[in-house]
Amino acid sequence: MSTASPNLQAYRASLLHFRADPAFDDQAALWHEDGLLVVEDGRIKAAGDYAALAPTLPPGLEQVDYRGKVIAPGFIDTHLHYPQTDMIASPSPGLLPWLETYTFPSERRFEDPAHARATAEFFLDELLRCGTTTAVVYCTVHPQSVDAFFEASEARKLRMVAGKVLMDRNCPDFLRDLEGDLGQSEDLINKWHKRGRSLYAITPRFAPTSTDVQLRLTGELAARHPDTFIQTHVSENKDECTWVNELFPQARSYLDVYERFGLMRPRALFGHCIWLDDEDFARMAATGSAAAVCPTSNLFLGSGLFDFERADSARALLSLGTDVGAGTSFSMLQTMNEAYKVARLKGSYLPALRMFYLATLGAARSMRLEDTIGSFQPGLEADFVVLDREATPLLARRTGHCDSLEELLFALALLGDDRTIAATYSGGRKVHQR
Ligand code: GUN
Ligand code: ZN
């Protein structure tokens, strides 16, 4: 008879995770070519070489054999919009017309809880198919859109971050908050933040759609709930930057608008950050705020190219976001692919190791969740992805002759997508199988 605990599982595969940022530490990556990942009660028990760990397993424990595949921490997508799922790939010449033509009408439908719940279910299926186990998600201005999202993610026991969009000007009446009232956001924090694996993000959409009063109250709300997240957009598009300069002439920069209202702090995630200057990046680093870099969206809308070198000179916290529905893919592998090209066009270079770091531990650090998710340190939640290097004929052909780990990861990032995800696990449970 087996003596193994029913809550103990072991997975044999190549293992990849990180203990530091490979841009600044050449011992950052942890790689076990023939590795074993041991999971107990939904948490990481051990990760290491098969030869060292296999003898520690209780006799009779059946191992899951993923030999030939790569297990990595589940991807973390730090910026996307679930209500924009149905309008992904909608053509428009730039951000502001895209918001007017497609985004606001699509978001209006989320006053209907049934539509919100059905969309949330599809959205979560899609994330898991792409190997994303944690996402930082915009809902709409409707509180019921937040309830629908968290009800769906809680039912699947996923580690998700989300919040109600705040907007009280420069938007259609049907999406406008009452000025001076953040009661709905505070109620949602009290209801959802840290309930199970749900975490709340205070979500002013972007500076142009909030009055000074709303931004001030948002900063006060964030100060009352210092372990919530804050998410917003900044310096995405040149027309938008000009508009913000007109609306907030007293601010030094677009980012400075947020700092003046107390919205730069640890757990604040700023989408895009394309047109930030050196002082802005220094403020990002000094305040512990993090950039969510969204390359597929930036290329799609023609917003601009993120400057990785400038951000790295300031040592700003970085992560990657798909920004669906301006982003054109739910896949973090495809997001890496485009991030690589953005870096090249800016004259810099983004190694694959760095991209996998940004999509895992880098994101967890940006979110101050590195003691919960993002690597295979013992005790962390067992959220992981099984990557199939032979998912397509072309991937199999290319990865059949890799001379280094960097080459293998590069091929997975450049050629991979949802087909590359053989399985996704959350809290030690299989939540997707291709
Ligand atoms: N800026 C304000 N709202 C949005 C949005 O929904 N998507 C993007 N990409 N930028 C924004
Ligand atoms: Zn966005």
Short mmCIF file of C-alpha atoms and ligand atoms in Angstrom, two decimals:
data_model
loop_
_atom_site.label_atom_id
_atom_site.label_comp_id
_atom_site.label_asym_id
_atom_site.label_seq_id
_atom_site.Cartn_x
_atom_site.Cartn_y
_atom_site.Cartn_z
CA MET A 1 0.00 0.00 0.00
CA SER A 2 1.22 3.50 -0.80
CA THR A 3 2.35 5.67 2.08
CA ALA A 4 2.24 8.83 -0.04
CA SER A 5 0.10 11.78 1.05
CA PRO A 6 -2.83 12.20 -1.35
CA ASN A 7 -1.92 15.91 -1.51
CA LEU A 8 1.62 15.26 -2.72
CA GLN A 9 2.48 15.37 -6.42
CA ALA A 10 5.75 15.22 -8.31
CA TYR A 11 6.36 16.42 -11.89
CA ARG A 12 9.42 15.39 -13.90
CA ALA A 13 10.51 17.89 -16.58
CA SER A 14 13.12 20.54 -17.26
CA LEU A 15 12.55 23.30 -14.69
CA LEU A 16 13.09 27.02 -15.21
CA HIS A 17 12.64 29.76 -12.62
CA PHE A 18 14.50 32.80 -11.28
CA ARG A 19 15.93 34.12 -8.06
CA ALA A 20 16.93 37.54 -9.44
CA ASP A 21 16.73 39.73 -12.54
CA PRO A 22 19.05 38.30 -15.22
CA ALA A 23 19.72 41.84 -16.49
CA PHE A 24 21.66 42.55 -13.32
CA ASP A 25 22.75 39.12 -12.06
CA ASP A 26 24.25 36.41 -14.25
CA GLN A 27 23.35 33.74 -11.67
CA ALA A 28 19.69 34.77 -11.74
CA ALA A 29 18.23 31.82 -13.64
CA LEU A 30 17.70 28.42 -12.05
CA TRP A 31 17.64 25.63 -14.63
CA HIS A 32 17.34 21.90 -14.02
CA GLU A 33 17.57 20.02 -17.30
CA ASP A 34 16.26 16.81 -15.71
CA GLY A 35 14.28 18.32 -12.87
CA LEU A 36 11.59 17.44 -10.39
CA LEU A 37 8.90 19.76 -9.03
CA VAL A 38 7.33 18.53 -5.80
CA VAL A 39 3.98 20.01 -4.76
CA GLU A 40 2.20 19.48 -1.45
CA ASP A 41 -1.23 20.87 -0.53
CA GLY A 42 -1.13 23.24 -3.48
CA ARG A 43 2.26 24.72 -2.61
CA ILE A 44 5.81 24.16 -3.83
CA LYS A 45 7.60 21.66 -1.60
CA ALA A 46 10.81 21.39 -3.61
CA ALA A 47 12.26 22.09 -7.03
CA GLY A 48 15.60 20.72 -8.18
CA ASP A 49 17.50 17.99 -9.96
CA TYR A 50 15.61 14.76 -10.43
CA ALA A 51 18.56 12.70 -9.25
CA ALA A 52 18.70 14.58 -5.95
CA LEU A 53 14.98 14.83 -5.23
CA ALA A 54 13.56 11.52 -6.49
CA PRO A 55 15.01 9.53 -3.57
CA THR A 56 13.26 11.85 -1.10
CA LEU A 57 9.79 10.97 -2.41
CA PRO A 58 7.68 8.49 -0.45
CA PRO A 59 7.76 5.04 -2.02
CA GLY A 60 4.87 4.39 -4.34
CA LEU A 61 4.25 8.03 -5.25
CA GLU A 62 3.31 8.20 -8.90
CA GLN A 63 5.18 10.90 -10.80
CA VAL A 64 3.76 12.89 -13.65
CA ASP A 65 6.14 12.44 -16.54
CA TYR A 66 6.65 15.65 -18.53
CA ARG A 67 10.14 14.73 -19.71
CA GLY A 68 11.10 16.70 -22.83
CA LYS A 69 8.93 19.62 -21.71
CA VAL A 70 9.78 22.72 -19.67
CA ILE A 71 7.96 23.64 -16.46
CA ALA A 72 8.08 27.34 -15.54
CA PRO A 73 6.13 29.44 -13.06
CA GLY A 74 2.69 30.43 -14.39
CA PHE A 75 2.81 33.62 -16.42
CA ILE A 76 1.72 36.85 -14.79
CA ASP A 77 0.03 39.40 -17.06
CA THR A 78 0.10 42.77 -15.29
CA HIS A 79 -2.23 44.74 -17.54
CA LEU A 80 -5.39 43.81 -19.43
CA HIS A 81 -9.11 44.50 -19.69
CA TYR A 82 -11.57 41.61 -19.49
CA PRO A 83 -14.48 43.70 -20.84
CA GLN A 84 -12.49 44.26 -24.03
CA THR A 85 -12.34 40.56 -24.89
CA ASP A 86 -15.02 40.77 -27.56
CA MET A 87 -13.54 43.88 -29.22
CA ILE A 88 -9.98 42.60 -29.59
CA ALA A 89 -8.64 43.34 -33.09
CA SER A 90 -10.91 46.31 -33.78
CA PRO A 91 -9.34 48.69 -36.31
CA SER A 92 -8.79 52.34 -35.38
CA PRO A 93 -6.23 55.08 -36.05
CA GLY A 94 -4.89 55.45 -32.51
CA LEU A 95 -5.89 55.35 -28.86
CA LEU A 96 -8.42 58.14 -28.47
CA PRO A 97 -10.67 57.25 -31.44
CA TRP A 98 -10.36 53.56 -30.47
CA LEU A 99 -11.70 54.36 -26.98
CA GLU A 100 -14.65 56.32 -28.41
CA THR A 101 -15.57 53.96 -31.21
CA TYR A 102 -15.15 50.54 -29.65
CA THR A 103 -14.17 50.61 -26.00
CA PHE A 104 -16.86 52.66 -24.36
CA PRO A 105 -19.76 50.98 -26.21
CA SER A 106 -18.31 47.53 -25.40
CA GLU A 107 -17.86 48.40 -21.74
CA ARG A 108 -21.45 49.66 -21.51
CA ARG A 109 -22.70 46.08 -21.82
CA PHE A 110 -21.14 45.16 -18.47
CA GLU A 111 -24.00 46.74 -16.58
CA ASP A 112 -25.60 43.34 -17.33
CA PRO A 113 -24.24 40.83 -14.77
CA ALA A 114 -25.02 37.86 -17.03
CA HIS A 115 -22.98 39.32 -19.89
CA ALA A 116 -20.19 40.16 -17.45
CA ARG A 117 -20.10 36.66 -15.99
CA ALA A 118 -20.15 34.92 -19.37
CA THR A 119 -17.33 37.15 -20.64
CA ALA A 120 -15.31 36.59 -17.46
CA GLU A 121 -15.58 32.82 -17.94
CA PHE A 122 -14.37 32.98 -21.53
CA PHE A 123 -11.60 35.38 -20.54
CA LEU A 124 -10.33 33.10 -17.77
CA ASP A 125 -10.45 30.07 -20.09
CA GLU A 126 -8.34 32.02 -22.56
CA LEU A 127 -5.79 33.11 -19.95
CA LEU A 128 -5.34 29.54 -18.74
CA ARG A 129 -5.02 28.26 -22.31
CA CYS A 130 -2.13 30.70 -22.66
CA GLY A 131 -0.47 29.68 -19.39
CA THR A 132 -1.35 32.86 -17.50
CA THR A 133 -2.19 32.04 -13.89
CA THR A 134 -2.31 35.57 -12.46
CA ALA A 135 -3.53 38.73 -14.17
CA VAL A 136 -4.09 42.32 -13.14
CA VAL A 137 -7.44 43.12 -14.68
CA TYR A 138 -9.52 46.19 -15.42
CA CYS A 139 -13.26 45.69 -15.06
CA THR A 140 -15.68 48.51 -16.04
CA VAL A 141 -17.23 51.31 -13.98
CA HIS A 142 -20.03 48.90 -13.01
CA PRO A 143 -19.52 47.26 -9.60
CA GLN A 144 -21.37 44.21 -10.93
CA SER A 145 -18.59 43.75 -13.50
CA VAL A 146 -16.15 43.33 -10.59
CA ASP A 147 -18.43 40.92 -8.73
CA ALA A 148 -18.84 38.86 -11.90
CA PHE A 149 -15.10 38.68 -12.46
CA PHE A 150 -14.17 37.70 -8.92
CA GLU A 151 -17.06 35.22 -8.65
CA ALA A 152 -15.69 33.49 -11.76
CA SER A 153 -12.04 33.54 -10.63
CA GLU A 154 -12.91 32.50 -7.08
CA ALA A 155 -14.87 29.51 -8.36
CA ARG A 156 -11.66 28.40 -10.12
CA LYS A 157 -9.47 29.30 -7.09
CA LEU A 158 -7.22 31.55 -9.18
CA ARG A 159 -4.86 34.25 -7.86
CA MET A 160 -6.32 37.29 -9.61
CA VAL A 161 -6.18 41.06 -9.16
CA ALA A 162 -8.99 43.28 -10.45
CA GLY A 163 -10.90 46.46 -9.82
CA LYS A 164 -13.69 48.82 -10.80
CA VAL A 165 -12.75 51.50 -13.31
CA LEU A 166 -13.11 55.04 -11.96
CA MET A 167 -14.17 57.73 -14.48
CA ASP A 168 -16.07 60.93 -13.81
CA ARG A 169 -15.37 63.14 -16.83
CA ASN A 170 -14.49 63.01 -20.54
CA CYS A 171 -16.51 59.84 -20.96
CA PRO A 172 -20.06 59.00 -22.03
CA ASP A 173 -22.76 59.63 -19.42
CA PHE A 174 -23.56 55.92 -19.35
CA LEU A 175 -20.07 55.19 -17.94
CA ARG A 176 -19.68 58.16 -15.60
CA ASP A 177 -19.19 57.86 -11.83
CA LEU A 178 -20.90 60.32 -9.52
CA GLU A 179 -18.36 63.00 -8.68
CA GLY A 180 -16.94 62.72 -5.20
CA ASP A 181 -18.20 59.22 -4.44
CA LEU A 182 -15.73 56.35 -4.10
CA GLY A 183 -18.08 54.31 -1.91
CA GLN A 184 -18.49 51.57 -4.52
CA SER A 185 -14.74 51.01 -4.72
CA GLU A 186 -14.42 50.93 -0.94
CA ASP A 187 -17.28 48.43 -0.68
CA LEU A 188 -15.60 46.24 -3.32
CA ILE A 189 -12.29 46.37 -1.43
CA ASN A 190 -14.05 45.28 1.74
CA LYS A 191 -15.84 42.52 -0.12
CA TRP A 192 -13.06 41.09 -2.29
CA HIS A 193 -9.56 42.14 -1.23
CA LYS A 194 -7.76 39.10 0.21
CA ARG A 195 -10.92 36.97 0.09
CA GLY A 196 -9.49 33.59 -0.95
CA ARG A 197 -6.97 34.37 -3.68
CA SER A 198 -8.67 37.56 -4.88
CA LEU A 199 -6.87 40.90 -4.56
CA TYR A 200 -8.27 44.34 -5.29
CA ALA A 201 -6.81 47.02 -7.57
CA ILE A 202 -7.98 50.63 -7.23
CA THR A 203 -8.47 51.55 -10.89
CA PRO A 204 -8.64 55.17 -12.06
CA ARG A 205 -8.78 54.61 -15.85
CA PHE A 206 -6.30 57.41 -16.70
CA ALA A 207 -5.86 61.04 -15.70
CA PRO A 208 -8.04 62.56 -18.48
CA THR A 209 -11.16 60.71 -17.32
CA SER A 210 -10.92 61.71 -13.64
CA THR A 211 -11.53 65.12 -12.09
CA ASP A 212 -9.08 66.45 -9.52
CA VAL A 213 -11.66 65.58 -6.87
CA GLN A 214 -11.83 61.95 -8.00
CA LEU A 215 -8.03 61.62 -8.15
CA ARG A 216 -7.65 63.14 -4.68
CA LEU A 217 -10.24 60.77 -3.21
CA THR A 218 -8.59 57.88 -5.04
CA GLY A 219 -5.25 58.72 -3.40
CA GLU A 220 -6.96 58.87 -0.01
CA LEU A 221 -8.64 55.52 -0.62
CA ALA A 222 -5.28 54.02 -1.59
CA ALA A 223 -3.72 55.39 1.60
CA ARG A 224 -6.49 53.85 3.72
CA HIS A 225 -5.86 50.47 2.04
CA PRO A 226 -2.08 50.39 1.58
CA ASP A 227 -1.89 46.72 0.57
CA THR A 228 -4.36 47.04 -2.29
CA PHE A 229 -3.07 47.51 -5.82
CA ILE A 230 -3.42 50.64 -7.93
CA GLN A 231 -3.60 50.37 -11.72
CA THR A 232 -3.87 53.03 -14.37
CA HIS A 233 -2.51 54.11 -17.75
CA VAL A 234 0.27 56.66 -18.26
CA SER A 235 2.09 58.21 -21.22
CA GLU A 236 0.83 55.77 -23.80
CA ASN A 237 0.18 58.04 -26.76
CA LYS A 238 1.42 61.48 -27.78
CA ASP A 239 -2.07 62.99 -28.26
CA GLU A 240 -3.02 61.71 -24.83
CA CYS A 241 0.13 63.28 -23.29
CA THR A 242 -0.68 66.65 -24.89
CA TRP A 243 -4.23 66.41 -23.54
CA VAL A 244 -2.98 65.66 -20.01
CA ASN A 245 -0.60 68.65 -20.16
CA GLU A 246 -3.60 70.84 -20.96
CA LEU A 247 -5.81 69.33 -18.27
CA PHE A 248 -3.15 69.44 -15.52
CA PRO A 249 -0.87 72.43 -16.34
CA GLN A 250 0.52 72.50 -12.80
CA ALA A 251 2.04 68.99 -13.04
CA ARG A 252 5.67 68.54 -14.13
CA SER A 253 4.76 65.54 -16.27
CA TYR A 254 1.90 63.12 -16.92
CA LEU A 255 3.28 60.71 -14.31
CA ASP A 256 3.59 63.60 -11.85
CA VAL A 257 -0.21 64.02 -11.95
CA TYR A 258 -0.48 60.64 -10.25
CA GLU A 259 2.29 61.36 -7.76
CA ARG A 260 0.64 64.61 -6.70
CA PHE A 261 -2.51 62.69 -5.83
CA GLY A 262 -0.69 60.02 -3.82
CA LEU A 263 -0.99 57.31 -6.46
CA MET A 264 2.67 56.30 -6.72
CA ARG A 265 3.59 53.67 -4.17
CA PRO A 266 4.46 49.98 -3.92
CA ARG A 267 1.77 47.92 -5.68
CA ALA A 268 0.99 50.76 -8.11
CA LEU A 269 1.14 49.43 -11.69
CA PHE A 270 1.38 51.89 -14.56
CA GLY A 271 0.42 50.66 -18.01
CA HIS A 272 2.59 51.65 -21.02
CA CYS A 273 5.09 54.29 -19.69
CA ILE A 274 6.26 55.00 -23.24
CA TRP A 275 6.91 58.73 -23.09
CA LEU A 276 8.37 58.93 -19.57
CA ASP A 277 11.60 60.91 -19.10
CA ASP A 278 14.55 60.10 -16.84
CA GLU A 279 13.04 61.92 -13.89
CA ASP A 280 9.79 59.99 -14.29
CA PHE A 281 11.64 56.67 -14.28
CA ALA A 282 13.60 57.80 -11.22
CA ARG A 283 10.27 58.50 -9.47
CA MET A 284 8.99 55.06 -10.49
CA ALA A 285 12.01 53.45 -8.85
CA ALA A 286 12.02 55.70 -5.77
CA THR A 287 8.34 55.09 -5.02
CA GLY A 288 8.40 51.35 -5.72
CA SER A 289 5.86 51.78 -8.53
CA ALA A 290 6.06 49.40 -11.49
CA ALA A 291 5.68 49.66 -15.26
CA ALA A 292 3.45 47.23 -17.14
CA VAL A 293 4.98 47.13 -20.63
CA CYS A 294 2.41 46.28 -23.32
CA PRO A 295 4.18 45.84 -26.66
CA THR A 296 1.43 44.23 -28.75
CA SER A 297 -0.91 47.06 -27.81
CA ASN A 298 1.69 49.75 -28.42
CA LEU A 299 2.43 48.41 -31.89
CA PHE A 300 -1.25 47.87 -32.70
CA LEU A 301 -2.32 51.41 -31.76
CA GLY A 302 0.95 52.94 -33.00
CA SER A 303 1.48 54.41 -29.53
CA GLY A 304 5.28 54.13 -29.44
CA LEU A 305 8.18 51.95 -28.33
CA PHE A 306 8.97 51.30 -24.66
CA ASP A 307 12.54 52.28 -23.73
CA PHE A 308 13.94 49.31 -21.77
CA GLU A 309 17.39 50.87 -21.46
CA ARG A 310 16.09 54.08 -19.95
CA ALA A 311 13.92 52.13 -17.51
CA ASP A 312 16.82 49.85 -16.56
CA SER A 313 19.17 52.80 -15.97
CA ALA A 314 16.75 53.94 -13.27
CA ARG A 315 16.26 50.35 -12.04
CA ALA A 316 12.50 50.75 -12.35
CA LEU A 317 10.39 47.67 -11.67
CA LEU A 318 9.23 46.12 -14.96
CA SER A 319 6.67 43.55 -16.02
CA LEU A 320 4.79 42.61 -19.19
CA GLY A 321 1.11 43.07 -19.99
CA THR A 322 -0.97 41.96 -22.94
CA ASP A 323 -3.37 44.92 -22.67
CA VAL A 324 -6.16 42.96 -24.32
CA GLY A 325 -8.22 44.35 -26.12
CA ALA A 326 -5.77 46.95 -27.50
CA GLY A 327 -3.23 44.16 -27.18
CA THR A 328 -3.61 41.61 -29.95
CA SER A 329 -2.93 38.38 -28.08
CA PHE A 330 -3.66 36.77 -24.71
CA SER A 331 -0.37 34.91 -25.00
CA MET A 332 2.55 36.10 -22.88
CA LEU A 333 4.83 34.25 -25.31
CA GLN A 334 3.54 36.41 -28.16
CA THR A 335 3.90 39.43 -25.86
CA MET A 336 7.57 38.50 -25.36
CA ASN A 337 7.97 38.14 -29.12
CA GLU A 338 6.79 41.72 -29.67
CA ALA A 339 8.72 43.05 -26.65
CA TYR A 340 11.89 41.69 -28.19
CA LYS A 341 11.23 43.55 -31.45
CA VAL A 342 10.33 46.77 -29.64
CA ALA A 343 13.65 46.60 -27.81
CA ARG A 344 15.48 46.04 -31.11
CA LEU A 345 13.78 49.03 -32.71
CA LYS A 346 14.94 51.13 -29.74
CA GLY A 347 18.48 49.92 -30.33
CA SER A 348 18.56 47.70 -27.25
CA TYR A 349 18.41 43.97 -26.73
CA LEU A 350 16.11 41.86 -24.59
CA PRO A 351 17.37 38.33 -23.99
CA ALA A 352 14.80 35.54 -23.72
CA LEU A 353 15.90 34.82 -20.15
CA ARG A 354 14.98 38.38 -19.23
CA MET A 355 11.61 38.09 -20.91
CA PHE A 356 10.74 34.91 -19.01
CA TYR A 357 11.88 36.66 -15.83
CA LEU A 358 9.64 39.66 -16.57
CA ALA A 359 6.65 37.37 -17.14
CA THR A 360 7.19 35.51 -13.84
CA LEU A 361 9.34 36.69 -10.91
CA GLY A 362 9.74 40.21 -12.34
CA ALA A 363 5.97 40.63 -12.35
CA ALA A 364 5.63 39.11 -8.88
CA ARG A 365 8.23 41.56 -7.56
CA SER A 366 6.50 44.44 -9.32
CA MET A 367 3.38 43.42 -7.42
CA ARG A 368 5.12 42.73 -4.09
CA LEU A 369 3.86 39.15 -4.38
CA GLU A 370 7.22 37.39 -4.68
CA ASP A 371 6.54 35.53 -1.42
CA THR A 372 3.32 34.16 -2.93
CA ILE A 373 3.82 33.49 -6.65
CA GLY A 374 6.37 33.83 -9.46
CA SER A 375 9.01 31.20 -8.69
CA PHE A 376 9.52 27.72 -7.26
CA GLN A 377 10.77 28.72 -3.81
CA PRO A 378 9.38 26.26 -1.24
CA GLY A 379 6.10 27.45 0.26
CA LEU A 380 4.95 29.46 -2.74
CA GLU A 381 1.65 28.70 -4.43
CA ALA A 382 2.07 25.98 -7.04
CA ASP A 383 1.04 27.93 -10.14
CA PHE A 384 2.97 26.62 -13.13
CA VAL A 385 2.91 26.03 -16.83
CA VAL A 386 4.11 23.09 -18.91
CA LEU A 387 5.72 24.31 -22.13
CA ASP A 388 5.88 21.98 -25.13
CA ARG A 389 8.96 22.68 -27.21
CA GLU A 390 7.48 20.44 -29.93
CA ALA A 391 4.03 22.06 -29.95
CA THR A 392 4.16 22.75 -33.69
CA PRO A 393 6.21 21.17 -36.46
CA LEU A 394 8.24 24.36 -36.79
CA LEU A 395 8.92 24.63 -33.05
CA ALA A 396 9.96 20.97 -32.96
CA ARG A 397 12.31 21.50 -35.89
CA ARG A 398 13.83 24.65 -34.42
CA THR A 399 14.16 23.43 -30.81
CA GLY A 400 15.59 20.16 -32.07
CA HIS A 401 18.98 21.84 -32.41
CA CYS A 402 19.34 24.43 -29.63
CA ASP A 403 22.86 24.99 -28.35
CA SER A 404 21.89 26.86 -25.20
CA LEU A 405 19.07 27.55 -22.79
CA GLU A 406 18.84 31.06 -24.24
CA GLU A 407 18.28 29.64 -27.73
CA LEU A 408 15.56 27.30 -26.48
CA LEU A 409 13.70 30.04 -24.60
CA PHE A 410 14.10 32.43 -27.51
CA ALA A 411 12.48 29.94 -29.89
CA LEU A 412 9.62 29.37 -27.41
CA ALA A 413 9.04 33.14 -27.12
CA LEU A 414 9.32 33.96 -30.82
CA LEU A 415 7.45 30.95 -32.20
CA GLY A 416 5.21 30.04 -29.28
CA ASP A 417 1.59 30.86 -28.42
CA ASP A 418 -1.37 29.09 -26.82
CA ARG A 419 -0.44 25.87 -28.66
CA THR A 420 2.83 25.79 -26.73
CA ILE A 421 1.00 25.42 -23.40
CA ALA A 422 0.62 21.68 -22.82
CA ALA A 423 -0.95 22.23 -19.39
CA THR A 424 -1.53 24.93 -16.79
CA TYR A 425 -1.69 24.35 -13.03
CA SER A 426 -3.02 26.70 -10.36
CA GLY A 427 -2.62 25.97 -6.66
CA GLY A 428 -1.37 22.52 -7.64
CA ARG A 429 -4.54 21.71 -9.64
CA LYS A 430 -4.57 21.20 -13.37
CA VAL A 431 -6.75 23.99 -14.78
CA HIS A 432 -5.96 23.55 -18.46
CA GLN A 433 -4.81 20.70 -20.66
CA ARG A 434 -4.23 21.23 -24.35
N1 GUN B 1 -6.16 54.54 -21.83
C1 GUN B 1 -7.31 54.73 -21.17
N2 GUN B 1 -8.11 53.66 -21.29
C2 GUN B 1 -7.46 52.77 -22.04
C3 GUN B 1 -7.77 51.46 -22.50
O1 GUN B 1 -8.83 50.90 -22.24
N3 GUN B 1 -6.83 50.86 -23.27
C4 GUN B 1 -5.64 51.44 -23.55
N4 GUN B 1 -4.76 50.78 -24.29
N5 GUN B 1 -5.33 52.66 -23.14
C5 GUN B 1 -6.23 53.32 -22.39
ZN ZN B 2 -4.99 49.15 -20.82
#
